[in-house]
PDB file of C-alpha atoms in Angstrom:
ATOM      1  CA  MET A  24      66.020-115.120 109.048  1.00 39.00           C
ATOM      2  CA  ARG A  25      68.964-112.887 108.137  1.00 38.00           C
ATOM      3  CA  LEU A  26      72.225-113.323 109.939  1.00 35.00           C
ATOM      4  CA  ILE A  27      72.804-110.636 112.545  1.00 37.00           C
ATOM      5  CA  ARG A  28      76.270-109.310 113.052  1.00 35.00           C
ATOM      6  CA  ASN A  29      77.129-109.666 116.721  1.00 37.00           C
ATOM      7  CA  ALA A  30      78.110-106.200 117.849  1.00 40.00           C
ATOM      8  CA  PHE A  31      78.719-107.375 121.388  1.00 35.00           C
ATOM      9  CA  GLY A  32      81.635-109.737 120.837  1.00 33.00           C
ATOM     10  CA  ARG A  33      84.762-109.722 122.912  1.00 30.00           C
ATOM     11  CA  ARG A  34      87.605-107.476 121.931  1.00 29.00           C
ATOM     12  CA  ARG A  35      90.851-109.107 121.035  1.00 28.00           C
ATOM     13  CA  HIS A  36      93.883-107.697 122.690  1.00 30.00           C
ATOM     14  CA  GLY A  37      97.054-108.056 120.716  1.00 34.00           C
ATOM     15  CA  GLY A  38     100.584-106.793 120.857  1.00 34.00           C
ATOM     16  CA  ALA A  39     104.203-107.864 120.653  1.00 33.00           C
ATOM     17  CA  ARG A  40     105.559-110.103 123.370  1.00 30.00           C
ATOM     18  CA  SER A  41     107.824-108.500 125.882  1.00 33.00           C
ATOM     19  CA  SER A  42     111.487-109.017 125.070  1.00 33.00           C
ATOM     20  CA  ILE A  43     112.427-108.826 128.762  1.00 30.00           C
ATOM     21  CA  ARG A  44     113.582-112.194 130.046  1.00 32.00           C
ATOM     22  CA  ARG A  45     111.839-113.238 133.256  1.00 34.00           C
ATOM     23  CA  ARG A  46     113.975-114.401 136.114  1.00 34.00           C
ATOM     24  CA  THR A  47     113.366-117.833 137.600  1.00 38.00           C
ATOM     25  CA  PRO A  48     111.984-117.367 141.119  1.00 41.00           C
ATOM     26  CA  ARG A  49     114.029-118.747 143.960  1.00 41.00           C
ATOM     27  CA  PRO A  50     112.395-121.216 146.413  1.00 46.00           C
ATOM     28  CA  LEU A  51     111.861-118.507 149.087  1.00 42.00           C
ATOM     29  CA  HIS A  52     110.222-116.254 146.518  1.00 42.00           C
ATOM     30  CA  LEU A  53     107.896-119.105 145.531  1.00 39.00           C
ATOM     31  CA  VAL A  54     106.797-119.634 149.138  1.00 41.00           C
ATOM     32  CA  LEU A  55     106.122-115.922 149.685  1.00 41.00           C
ATOM     33  CA  THR A  56     104.225-115.715 146.400  1.00 42.00           C
ATOM     34  CA  ALA A  57     102.014-118.677 147.360  1.00 44.00           C
ATOM     35  CA  VAL A  58     101.205-117.142 150.751  1.00 41.00           C
ATOM     36  CA  LEU A  59     100.259-113.821 149.133  1.00 41.00           C
ATOM     37  CA  LEU A  60      98.037-115.546 146.556  1.00 42.00           C
ATOM     38  CA  LEU A  61      96.195-117.476 149.289  1.00 42.00           C
ATOM     39  CA  ALA A  62      95.595-114.283 151.274  1.00 42.00           C
ATOM     40  CA  VAL A  63      94.291-112.390 148.243  1.00 36.00           C
ATOM     41  CA  GLY A  64      92.028-115.295 147.300  1.00 40.00           C
ATOM     42  CA  ALA A  65      90.516-115.430 150.792  1.00 39.00           C
ATOM     43  CA  ALA A  66      89.875-111.693 150.767  1.00 37.00           C
ATOM     44  CA  CYS A  67      88.156-111.862 147.371  1.00 36.00           C
ATOM     45  CA  ALA A  68      86.001-114.795 148.485  1.00 37.00           C
ATOM     46  CA  THR A  69      84.844-112.876 151.556  1.00 35.00           C
ATOM     47  CA  ARG A  70      84.041-109.758 149.536  1.00 34.00           C
ATOM     48  CA  ASN A  71      82.074-111.665 146.896  1.00 37.00           C
ATOM     49  CA  GLY A  72      80.008-113.453 149.531  1.00 38.00           C
ATOM     50  CA  SER A  73      77.729-110.450 150.072  1.00 33.00           C
ATOM     51  CA  LEU A  74      74.172-110.720 148.810  1.00 29.00           C
ATOM     52  CA  PRO A  75      72.945-108.693 145.808  1.00 27.00           C
ATOM     53  CA  GLY A  76      70.997-105.622 146.832  1.00 27.00           C
ATOM     54  CA  THR A  77      72.738-105.138 150.195  1.00 27.00           C
ATOM     55  CA  GLY A  78      74.852-102.219 151.280  1.00 33.00           C
ATOM     56  CA  ASP A  79      74.447 -99.346 148.832  1.00 33.00           C
ATOM     57  CA  GLY A  80      71.557-100.996 147.019  1.00 33.00           C
ATOM     58  CA  GLN A  81      73.633-101.948 143.982  1.00 32.00           C
ATOM     59  CA  ASN A  82      74.136-105.486 142.749  1.00 33.00           C
ATOM     60  CA  ALA A  83      77.891-105.960 142.881  1.00 29.00           C
ATOM     61  CA  ALA A  84      77.812-108.670 140.218  1.00 29.00           C
ATOM     62  CA  GLY A  85      78.406-106.874 136.949  1.00 29.00           C
ATOM     63  CA  LEU A  86      78.746-103.402 138.486  1.00 27.00           C
ATOM     64  CA  GLY A  87      81.023-101.355 136.272  1.00 29.00           C
ATOM     65  CA  HIS A  88      80.814-103.756 133.311  1.00 31.00           C
ATOM     66  CA  ARG A  89      78.841-102.849 130.226  1.00 33.00           C
ATOM     67  CA  PRO A  90      77.115-105.716 128.388  1.00 35.00           C
ATOM     68  CA  GLY A  91      79.558-107.553 126.163  1.00 37.00           C
ATOM     69  CA  HIS A  92      82.553-106.816 128.397  1.00 35.00           C
ATOM     70  CA  PRO A  93      84.952-109.819 128.388  1.00 32.00           C
ATOM     71  CA  HIS A  94      84.489-110.284 132.141  1.00 31.00           C
ATOM     72  CA  GLN A  95      80.686-110.331 131.979  1.00 39.00           C
ATOM     73  CA  GLN A  96      79.535-113.943 131.867  1.00 40.00           C
ATOM     74  CA  ALA A  97      76.073-115.361 131.198  1.00 40.00           C
ATOM     75  CA  ARG A  98      73.979-115.991 134.299  1.00 43.00           C
ATOM     76  CA  GLU A  99      71.335-118.617 134.869  1.00 43.00           C
ATOM     77  CA  GLN A 100      68.454-117.181 136.850  1.00 42.00           C
ATOM     78  CA  PRO A 101      66.605-119.177 139.526  1.00 45.00           C
ATOM     79  CA  PRO A 102      62.866-119.604 139.018  1.00 46.00           C
ATOM     80  CA  PRO A 103      60.653-117.004 140.719  1.00 47.00           C
ATOM     81  CA  VAL A 104      59.973-117.629 144.400  1.00 49.00           C
ATOM     82  CA  PRO A 105      56.456-119.076 144.838  1.00 50.00           C
ATOM     83  CA  LYS A 106      54.064-116.497 146.272  1.00 61.00           C
ATOM     84  CA  ALA A 107      52.515-117.239 149.646  1.00 70.00           C
ATOM     85  CA  LYS A 108      48.721-117.146 149.571  1.00 80.00           C
ATOM     86  CA  LEU A 109      47.495-114.421 151.899  1.00 82.00           C
ATOM     87  CA  THR A 110      44.161-114.306 153.686  1.00 89.00           C
ATOM     88  CA  PRO A 111      41.879-111.305 152.972  1.00 90.00           C
ATOM     89  CA  GLU A 112      42.824-109.895 156.365  1.00 93.00           C
ATOM     90  CA  GLN A 113      46.524-110.224 155.608  1.00 93.00           C
ATOM     91  CA  ARG A 114      46.071-108.635 152.195  1.00 94.00           C
ATOM     92  CA  LEU A 115      44.272-105.667 153.724  1.00 96.00           C
ATOM     93  CA  ALA A 116      46.964-105.211 156.367  1.00 97.00           C
ATOM     94  CA  VAL A 117      49.701-105.251 153.713  1.00 96.00           C
ATOM     95  CA  ALA A 118      47.774-102.818 151.515  1.00 97.00           C
ATOM     96  CA  GLN A 119      47.274-100.393 154.406  1.00 97.00           C
ATOM     97  CA  ARG A 120      50.967-100.566 155.206  1.00 97.00           C
ATOM     98  CA  TRP A 121      51.611 -99.314 151.664  1.00 98.00           C
ATOM     99  CA  GLY A 122      49.104 -96.469 151.930  1.00 97.00           C
ATOM    100  CA  LEU A 123      46.073 -98.129 150.311  1.00 98.00           C
ATOM    101  CA  ASP A 124      42.633 -98.117 151.912  1.00 97.00           C
ATOM    102  CA  GLU A 125      41.602-101.343 150.179  1.00 97.00           C
ATOM    103  CA  ALA A 126      43.476-104.466 149.171  1.00 97.00           C
ATOM    104  CA  PRO A 127      43.956-104.776 145.391  1.00 97.00           C
ATOM    105  CA  LEU A 128      41.539-107.196 143.754  1.00 97.00           C
ATOM    106  CA  VAL A 129      42.899-110.589 142.677  1.00 95.00           C
ATOM    107  CA  ALA A 130      42.652-111.584 139.024  1.00 97.00           C
ATOM    108  CA  PRO A 131      40.945-114.851 138.075  1.00 96.00           C
ATOM    109  CA  SER A 132      43.018-117.737 136.760  1.00 95.00           C
ATOM    110  CA  PRO A 133      44.160-117.189 133.165  1.00 95.00           C
ATOM    111  CA  PRO A 134      42.594-119.201 130.336  1.00 94.00           C
ATOM    112  CA  LYS A 135      44.138-122.537 129.383  1.00 94.00           C
ATOM    113  CA  GLU A 136      44.598-121.242 125.845  1.00 95.00           C
ATOM    114  CA  LYS A 137      45.747-117.707 125.120  1.00 96.00           C
ATOM    115  CA  PRO A 138      43.253-115.577 123.180  1.00 97.00           C
ATOM    116  CA  GLU A 139      43.938-114.459 119.627  1.00 97.00           C
ATOM    117  CA  LEU A 140      45.400-110.959 119.736  1.00 98.00           C
ATOM    118  CA  SER A 141      44.666-108.261 117.186  1.00 97.00           C
ATOM    119  CA  THR A 142      45.959-104.814 116.273  1.00 98.00           C
ATOM    120  CA  PRO A 143      43.533-101.876 116.646  1.00 97.00           C
ATOM    121  CA  GLU A 144      42.590-100.056 113.446  1.00 97.00           C
ATOM    122  CA  TRP A 145      44.493 -96.912 114.417  1.00 96.00           C
ATOM    123  CA  ALA A 146      47.755 -98.918 114.580  1.00 97.00           C
ATOM    124  CA  ASP A 147      47.210-101.457 111.771  1.00 97.00           C
ATOM    125  CA  LYS A 148      50.118-101.721 109.291  1.00 96.00           C
ATOM    126  CA  GLY A 149      48.827-104.523 107.098  1.00 95.00           C
ATOM    127  CA  SER A 150      48.144-108.252 107.106  1.00 95.00           C
ATOM    128  CA  GLY A 151      50.547-111.081 107.850  1.00 96.00           C
ATOM    129  CA  LEU A 152      52.287-109.261 110.726  1.00 98.00           C
ATOM    130  CA  ILE A 153      52.576-110.084 114.401  1.00 98.00           C
ATOM    131  CA  PRO A 154      49.821-108.352 116.426  1.00 98.00           C
ATOM    132  CA  ALA A 155      50.326-105.009 118.171  1.00 98.00           C
ATOM    133  CA  PRO A 156      47.446-105.072 120.689  1.00 98.00           C
ATOM    134  CA  ALA A 157      46.408-102.199 122.948  1.00 98.00           C
ATOM    135  CA  SER A 158      44.186-104.597 124.873  1.00 98.00           C
ATOM    136  CA  VAL A 159      43.622-108.325 125.274  1.00 98.00           C
ATOM    137  CA  PRO A 160      40.265-109.873 124.269  1.00 98.00           C
ATOM    138  CA  THR A 161      38.550-110.918 127.504  1.00 97.00           C
ATOM    139  CA  THR A 162      35.301-110.350 129.357  1.00 97.00           C
ATOM    140  CA  GLU A 163      37.046-110.353 132.737  1.00 98.00           C
ATOM    141  CA  LYS A 164      37.581-107.047 134.544  1.00 98.00           C
ATOM    142  CA  ILE A 165      41.358-107.241 134.368  1.00 98.00           C
ATOM    143  CA  ALA A 166      44.097-104.946 133.098  1.00 98.00           C
ATOM    144  CA  PHE A 167      47.827-105.358 132.526  1.00 98.00           C
ATOM    145  CA  LEU A 168      50.543-103.076 133.933  1.00 98.00           C
ATOM    146  CA  THR A 169      53.654-102.683 131.769  1.00 98.00           C
ATOM    147  CA  ILE A 170      56.703-100.576 132.662  1.00 98.00           C
ATOM    148  CA  ASP A 171      59.164 -99.236 130.082  1.00 98.00           C
ATOM    149  CA  ASP A 172      62.826 -98.226 129.811  1.00 97.00           C
ATOM    150  CA  GLY A 173      64.577 -98.823 133.175  1.00 97.00           C
ATOM    151  CA  ALA A 174      66.014 -95.463 134.238  1.00 96.00           C
ATOM    152  CA  ALA A 175      64.801 -95.314 137.868  1.00 96.00           C
ATOM    153  CA  LYS A 176      65.809 -98.294 139.988  1.00 97.00           C
ATOM    154  CA  ASP A 177      63.761 -97.753 143.128  1.00 97.00           C
ATOM    155  CA  ARG A 178      64.425-100.537 145.617  1.00 96.00           C
ATOM    156  CA  GLU A 179      61.388 -99.601 147.708  1.00 98.00           C
ATOM    157  CA  PHE A 180      59.337-100.391 144.611  1.00 98.00           C
ATOM    158  CA  LEU A 181      60.752-103.941 144.701  1.00 97.00           C
ATOM    159  CA  ASP A 182      59.469-104.281 148.274  1.00 98.00           C
ATOM    160  CA  MET A 183      56.028-103.000 147.294  1.00 98.00           C
ATOM    161  CA  VAL A 184      55.755-105.385 144.321  1.00 98.00           C
ATOM    162  CA  ARG A 185      56.822-108.296 146.530  1.00 97.00           C
ATOM    163  CA  ASP A 186      54.537-107.466 149.469  1.00 96.00           C
ATOM    164  CA  LEU A 187      51.436-106.792 147.347  1.00 97.00           C
ATOM    165  CA  GLN A 188      52.294-109.589 144.879  1.00 96.00           C
ATOM    166  CA  VAL A 189      51.719-107.312 141.897  1.00 97.00           C
ATOM    167  CA  PRO A 190      51.801-108.941 138.444  1.00 97.00           C
ATOM    168  CA  LEU A 191      53.534-106.721 135.895  1.00 97.00           C
ATOM    169  CA  SER A 192      55.851-106.747 132.878  1.00 98.00           C
ATOM    170  CA  ALA A 193      59.025-104.732 132.314  1.00 98.00           C
ATOM    171  CA  PHE A 194      60.088-103.673 128.794  1.00 98.00           C
ATOM    172  CA  LEU A 195      63.763-102.698 129.045  1.00 98.00           C
ATOM    173  CA  THR A 196      66.046-100.550 126.910  1.00 98.00           C
ATOM    174  CA  ASP A 197      69.724-101.293 127.334  1.00 98.00           C
ATOM    175  CA  GLU A 198      70.711 -97.628 127.496  1.00 97.00           C
ATOM    176  CA  SER A 199      68.524 -97.179 130.599  1.00 97.00           C
ATOM    177  CA  ALA A 200      68.909-100.549 132.320  1.00 97.00           C
ATOM    178  CA  ALA A 201      72.566-101.375 131.703  1.00 97.00           C
ATOM    179  CA  GLU A 202      74.050 -99.514 134.668  1.00 95.00           C
ATOM    180  CA  ASP A 203      72.394-102.017 137.020  1.00 97.00           C
ATOM    181  CA  TYR A 204      70.898-105.125 135.463  1.00 98.00           C
ATOM    182  CA  GLY A 205      71.120-106.597 138.962  1.00 97.00           C
ATOM    183  CA  TYR A 206      68.054-104.533 139.889  1.00 98.00           C
ATOM    184  CA  PHE A 207      66.066-106.156 137.097  1.00 98.00           C
ATOM    185  CA  ARG A 208      67.332-109.619 138.005  1.00 98.00           C
ATOM    186  CA  ASP A 209      65.917-108.950 141.481  1.00 98.00           C
ATOM    187  CA  LEU A 210      62.638-107.787 139.914  1.00 97.00           C
ATOM    188  CA  HIS A 211      62.514-110.879 137.707  1.00 98.00           C
ATOM    189  CA  ALA A 212      63.030-113.087 140.772  1.00 97.00           C
ATOM    190  CA  LEU A 213      59.763-111.657 142.146  1.00 96.00           C
ATOM    191  CA  GLY A 214      57.899-113.063 139.137  1.00 96.00           C
ATOM    192  CA  VAL A 215      58.055-109.949 136.941  1.00 97.00           C
ATOM    193  CA  SER A 216      58.575-110.796 133.284  1.00 96.00           C
ATOM    194  CA  ILE A 217      61.341-109.023 131.365  1.00 98.00           C
ATOM    195  CA  GLN A 218      60.650-108.024 127.763  1.00 98.00           C
ATOM    196  CA  ASN A 219      62.286-106.106 124.888  1.00 98.00           C
ATOM    197  CA  HIS A 220      62.174-102.329 124.297  1.00 98.00           C
ATOM    198  CA  THR A 221      65.291-101.998 122.016  1.00 98.00           C
ATOM    199  CA  LEU A 222      68.869-101.015 122.780  1.00 98.00           C
ATOM    200  CA  ARG A 223      68.714 -97.221 122.482  1.00 98.00           C
ATOM    201  CA  HIS A 224      65.008 -96.308 122.158  1.00 98.00           C
ATOM    202  CA  PRO A 225      65.001 -94.996 118.550  1.00 97.00           C
ATOM    203  CA  GLN A 226      61.933 -94.121 116.508  1.00 97.00           C
ATOM    204  CA  LEU A 227      61.959 -97.351 114.509  1.00 97.00           C
ATOM    205  CA  ASN A 228      59.883 -96.151 111.577  1.00 96.00           C
ATOM    206  CA  HIS A 229      62.697 -93.687 110.806  1.00 96.00           C
ATOM    207  CA  VAL A 230      65.720 -96.035 110.816  1.00 97.00           C
ATOM    208  CA  SER A 231      67.063 -98.544 108.283  1.00 97.00           C
ATOM    209  CA  GLU A 232      66.218-102.227 108.278  1.00 97.00           C
ATOM    210  CA  ASP A 233      69.740-103.063 109.500  1.00 98.00           C
ATOM    211  CA  GLU A 234      69.315-100.656 112.415  1.00 98.00           C
ATOM    212  CA  LYS A 235      66.003-102.300 113.270  1.00 98.00           C
ATOM    213  CA  TYR A 236      67.727-105.684 113.471  1.00 98.00           C
ATOM    214  CA  THR A 237      70.519-104.253 115.620  1.00 98.00           C
ATOM    215  CA  GLU A 238      68.096-102.560 118.012  1.00 98.00           C
ATOM    216  CA  ILE A 239      65.669-105.458 118.474  1.00 98.00           C
ATOM    217  CA  CYS A 240      67.812-108.578 118.048  1.00 98.00           C
ATOM    218  CA  GLY A 241      70.666-106.889 119.914  1.00 98.00           C
ATOM    219  CA  GLN A 242      68.476-106.344 122.968  1.00 98.00           C
ATOM    220  CA  GLN A 243      67.268-109.946 122.730  1.00 98.00           C
ATOM    221  CA  GLU A 244      70.892-111.092 123.087  1.00 98.00           C
ATOM    222  CA  ILE A 245      71.572-108.812 126.038  1.00 98.00           C
ATOM    223  CA  LEU A 246      68.460-109.826 127.973  1.00 98.00           C
ATOM    224  CA  GLU A 247      69.226-113.495 127.351  1.00 98.00           C
ATOM    225  CA  ARG A 248      72.686-112.947 128.817  1.00 97.00           C
ATOM    226  CA  GLU A 249      71.845-110.545 131.643  1.00 98.00           C
ATOM    227  CA  ILE A 250      68.476-111.872 132.843  1.00 97.00           C
ATOM    228  CA  GLY A 251      68.477-115.407 131.469  1.00 97.00           C
ATOM    229  CA  VAL A 252      65.238-114.978 129.492  1.00 96.00           C
ATOM    230  CA  THR A 253      64.312-114.901 125.816  1.00 96.00           C
ATOM    231  CA  PRO A 254      61.658-112.184 125.376  1.00 98.00           C
ATOM    232  CA  THR A 255      58.586-112.980 123.300  1.00 98.00           C
ATOM    233  CA  LEU A 256      57.082-109.471 123.586  1.00 98.00           C
ATOM    234  CA  PHE A 257      58.493-106.239 122.200  1.00 98.00           C
ATOM    235  CA  ARG A 258      57.275-102.683 122.633  1.00 98.00           C
ATOM    236  CA  PRO A 259      58.270-100.229 119.904  1.00 98.00           C
ATOM    237  CA  PRO A 260      59.609 -96.982 121.417  1.00 98.00           C
ATOM    238  CA  PHE A 261      57.062 -94.124 121.402  1.00 97.00           C
ATOM    239  CA  GLY A 262      54.561 -96.660 120.005  1.00 97.00           C
ATOM    240  CA  ASP A 263      55.938 -95.789 116.545  1.00 97.00           C
ATOM    241  CA  PHE A 264      56.548 -98.586 114.049  1.00 97.00           C
ATOM    242  CA  ASP A 265      55.979 -99.674 110.479  1.00 97.00           C
ATOM    243  CA  ALA A 266      55.376-103.036 108.824  1.00 98.00           C
ATOM    244  CA  ASP A 267      59.111-103.690 108.522  1.00 98.00           C
ATOM    245  CA  THR A 268      59.532-103.169 112.269  1.00 98.00           C
ATOM    246  CA  LEU A 269      57.058-105.943 113.047  1.00 98.00           C
ATOM    247  CA  ALA A 270      58.620-108.234 110.428  1.00 98.00           C
ATOM    248  CA  VAL A 271      62.083-107.711 111.923  1.00 98.00           C
ATOM    249  CA  ALA A 272      60.743-108.231 115.451  1.00 98.00           C
ATOM    250  CA  GLU A 273      59.263-111.563 114.386  1.00 98.00           C
ATOM    251  CA  ASP A 274      62.610-112.564 112.872  1.00 98.00           C
ATOM    252  CA  CYS A 275      64.194-111.802 116.260  1.00 98.00           C
ATOM    253  CA  GLY A 276      61.814-114.197 118.034  1.00 98.00           C
ATOM    254  CA  ILE A 277      59.030-111.788 119.024  1.00 98.00           C
ATOM    255  CA  GLN A 278      55.379-112.940 118.997  1.00 98.00           C
ATOM    256  CA  ALA A 279      53.542-109.677 119.763  1.00 98.00           C
ATOM    257  CA  ALA A 280      54.258-105.949 120.093  1.00 98.00           C
ATOM    258  CA  PRO A 281      51.945-104.618 122.842  1.00 98.00           C
ATOM    259  CA  LEU A 282      50.788-101.009 122.730  1.00 98.00           C
ATOM    260  CA  TRP A 283      48.538 -99.444 125.407  1.00 98.00           C
ATOM    261  CA  ASN A 284      45.211 -97.772 126.172  1.00 98.00           C
ATOM    262  CA  GLU A 285      46.257 -95.961 129.370  1.00 98.00           C
ATOM    263  CA  GLU A 286      49.423 -94.270 130.597  1.00 98.00           C
ATOM    264  CA  ALA A 287      50.079 -94.024 134.336  1.00 98.00           C
ATOM    265  CA  PHE A 288      52.042 -91.340 136.168  1.00 98.00           C
ATOM    266  CA  ALA A 289      52.760 -90.740 139.838  1.00 97.00           C
ATOM    267  CA  ASP A 290      49.613 -88.629 140.289  1.00 96.00           C
ATOM    268  CA  ARG A 291      47.231 -89.528 137.450  1.00 97.00           C
ATOM    269  CA  ILE A 292      46.218 -91.904 134.667  1.00 98.00           C
ATOM    270  CA  ASP A 293      45.635 -90.733 131.091  1.00 98.00           C
ATOM    271  CA  PHE A 294      42.934 -92.747 129.278  1.00 98.00           C
ATOM    272  CA  ARG A 295      42.557 -93.335 125.558  1.00 97.00           C
ATOM    273  CA  HIS A 296      38.872 -94.139 126.060  1.00 96.00           C
ATOM    274  CA  ASP A 297      36.458 -91.196 126.000  1.00 96.00           C
ATOM    275  CA  ASP A 298      34.638 -92.460 129.087  1.00 96.00           C
ATOM    276  CA  GLN A 299      37.877 -92.245 131.125  1.00 96.00           C
ATOM    277  CA  GLN A 300      37.360 -95.797 132.349  1.00 97.00           C
ATOM    278  CA  PHE A 301      39.280 -99.050 132.150  1.00 98.00           C
ATOM    279  CA  HIS A 302      37.881-101.601 129.717  1.00 98.00           C
ATOM    280  CA  PRO A 303      38.368-105.377 130.072  1.00 98.00           C
ATOM    281  CA  GLY A 304      41.834-106.429 128.942  1.00 98.00           C
ATOM    282  CA  ASP A 305      43.358-102.930 128.736  1.00 98.00           C
ATOM    283  CA  ILE A 306      47.142-102.627 128.680  1.00 98.00           C
ATOM    284  CA  ILE A 307      48.541 -99.840 130.870  1.00 98.00           C
ATOM    285  CA  LEU A 308      51.838 -98.131 130.074  1.00 98.00           C
ATOM    286  CA  THR A 309      54.119 -96.500 132.619  1.00 98.00           C
ATOM    287  CA  HIS A 310      57.872 -95.955 133.007  1.00 98.00           C
ATOM    288  CA  PHE A 311      60.684 -96.548 135.460  1.00 98.00           C
ATOM    289  CA  ASN A 312      60.757 -92.893 136.556  1.00 97.00           C
ATOM    290  CA  GLY A 313      61.107 -90.888 139.737  1.00 95.00           C
ATOM    291  CA  PRO A 314      60.631 -87.430 141.285  1.00 95.00           C
ATOM    292  CA  ARG A 315      62.835 -85.658 138.763  1.00 93.00           C
ATOM    293  CA  ALA A 316      60.749 -86.876 135.814  1.00 93.00           C
ATOM    294  CA  TRP A 317      57.232 -86.816 137.217  1.00 93.00           C
ATOM    295  CA  GLY A 318      57.256 -85.410 140.760  1.00 93.00           C
ATOM    296  CA  GLY A 319      56.675 -88.718 142.504  1.00 97.00           C
ATOM    297  CA  THR A 320      58.111 -92.172 143.063  1.00 98.00           C
ATOM    298  CA  MET A 321      57.501 -95.574 141.507  1.00 98.00           C
ATOM    299  CA  CYS A 322      55.527 -96.460 144.641  1.00 98.00           C
ATOM    300  CA  ASP A 323      53.351 -93.364 144.137  1.00 98.00           C
ATOM    301  CA  MET A 324      52.646 -94.511 140.587  1.00 98.00           C
ATOM    302  CA  LEU A 325      51.714 -98.013 141.716  1.00 98.00           C
ATOM    303  CA  ARG A 326      49.410 -96.641 144.431  1.00 98.00           C
ATOM    304  CA  THR A 327      47.692 -94.441 141.826  1.00 98.00           C
ATOM    305  CA  VAL A 328      47.159 -97.410 139.491  1.00 98.00           C
ATOM    306  CA  LEU A 329      45.941 -99.794 142.196  1.00 98.00           C
ATOM    307  CA  ARG A 330      43.528 -97.256 143.695  1.00 98.00           C
ATOM    308  CA  LYS A 331      41.917 -96.457 140.337  1.00 98.00           C
ATOM    309  CA  LEU A 332      41.686-100.136 139.335  1.00 98.00           C
ATOM    310  CA  THR A 333      40.141-101.159 142.651  1.00 98.00           C
ATOM    311  CA  GLU A 334      37.716 -98.233 142.519  1.00 98.00           C
ATOM    312  CA  GLN A 335      36.466 -99.448 139.130  1.00 98.00           C
ATOM    313  CA  GLY A 336      36.388-103.131 140.147  1.00 98.00           C
ATOM    314  CA  TYR A 337      39.461-104.226 138.178  1.00 98.00           C
ATOM    315  CA  ALA A 338      42.412-106.448 139.047  1.00 98.00           C
ATOM    316  CA  LEU A 339      45.882-106.596 137.558  1.00 98.00           C
ATOM    317  CA  ALA A 340      46.785-109.766 135.644  1.00 98.00           C
ATOM    318  CA  ARG A 341      49.992-111.022 134.040  1.00 97.00           C
ATOM    319  CA  LEU A 342      50.210-110.034 130.376  1.00 97.00           C
ATOM    320  CA  GLU A 343      52.332-113.060 129.402  1.00 96.00           C
ATOM    321  CA  ASP A 344      49.496-115.383 130.474  1.00 96.00           C
ATOM    322  CA  TYR A 345      47.342-113.861 127.728  1.00 97.00           C
ATOM    323  CA  ALA A 346      49.807-112.678 125.053  1.00 95.00           C
TER     324      ALA A 346
END
């Protein structure tokens, strides 16, 4: 594996020492200084005691700091909170509260061994590369919801994912997610996996090999620091890639580069299949968007997906259990 230059290192601040001689504080000054320091420390402790996601909906930890800032420290994330098992009646009541007529179907337990993934012919770039699947080989009526970028940070969507216990995967770009990684830490705490979608969302088959390493390995570093995870999945922006892209992704620790067979919006689903139906193991693409981009909310998108899946007898499953 080639060595990657760390573009996110701390800046060194240099400069000549001040030639002004400091005066030695008198005893009274020392007492007053100590009192002031204690008061400031107590105030800071009280302010930092607030929970993430309260108040204005922003996670105060890291707010205003770009990744790689000297004050931004690595965080260890707690494991996801175990999901309470709901009765069918409870599931229906929760679904109706979120505007669904039926409770979403529950996926069967995943296989003990993950299936062997493959790249569809229309995306194949040659042998010896990590797979870029648009679906997962299975006979079960399951599909996988994946969400890209990270622009819209809808906190009501967090509530909907938690209440309905929706399995999904988020593929983040730093340029979209960086203003509030706290939102995605909250999402991860609900059991949502966080995966790699590059730093700046370039068309990777049109950039140099060095730029590929920067974009993919660089985002690996940031997600390790910000979320506390090491992604094993990577989605190439626009679904565009070449053989070198997959080789670089593997060097960065990636095992598969999922594509998709459906794309979901707030009011519709676009199918790759001619029959306009889900097929077992299909991967669904959508984005962290909102009314400005597609005329609806993240919750509208999730309702659209869940209604169509339930109508066709499908359940959502967790992609990382199969890929």
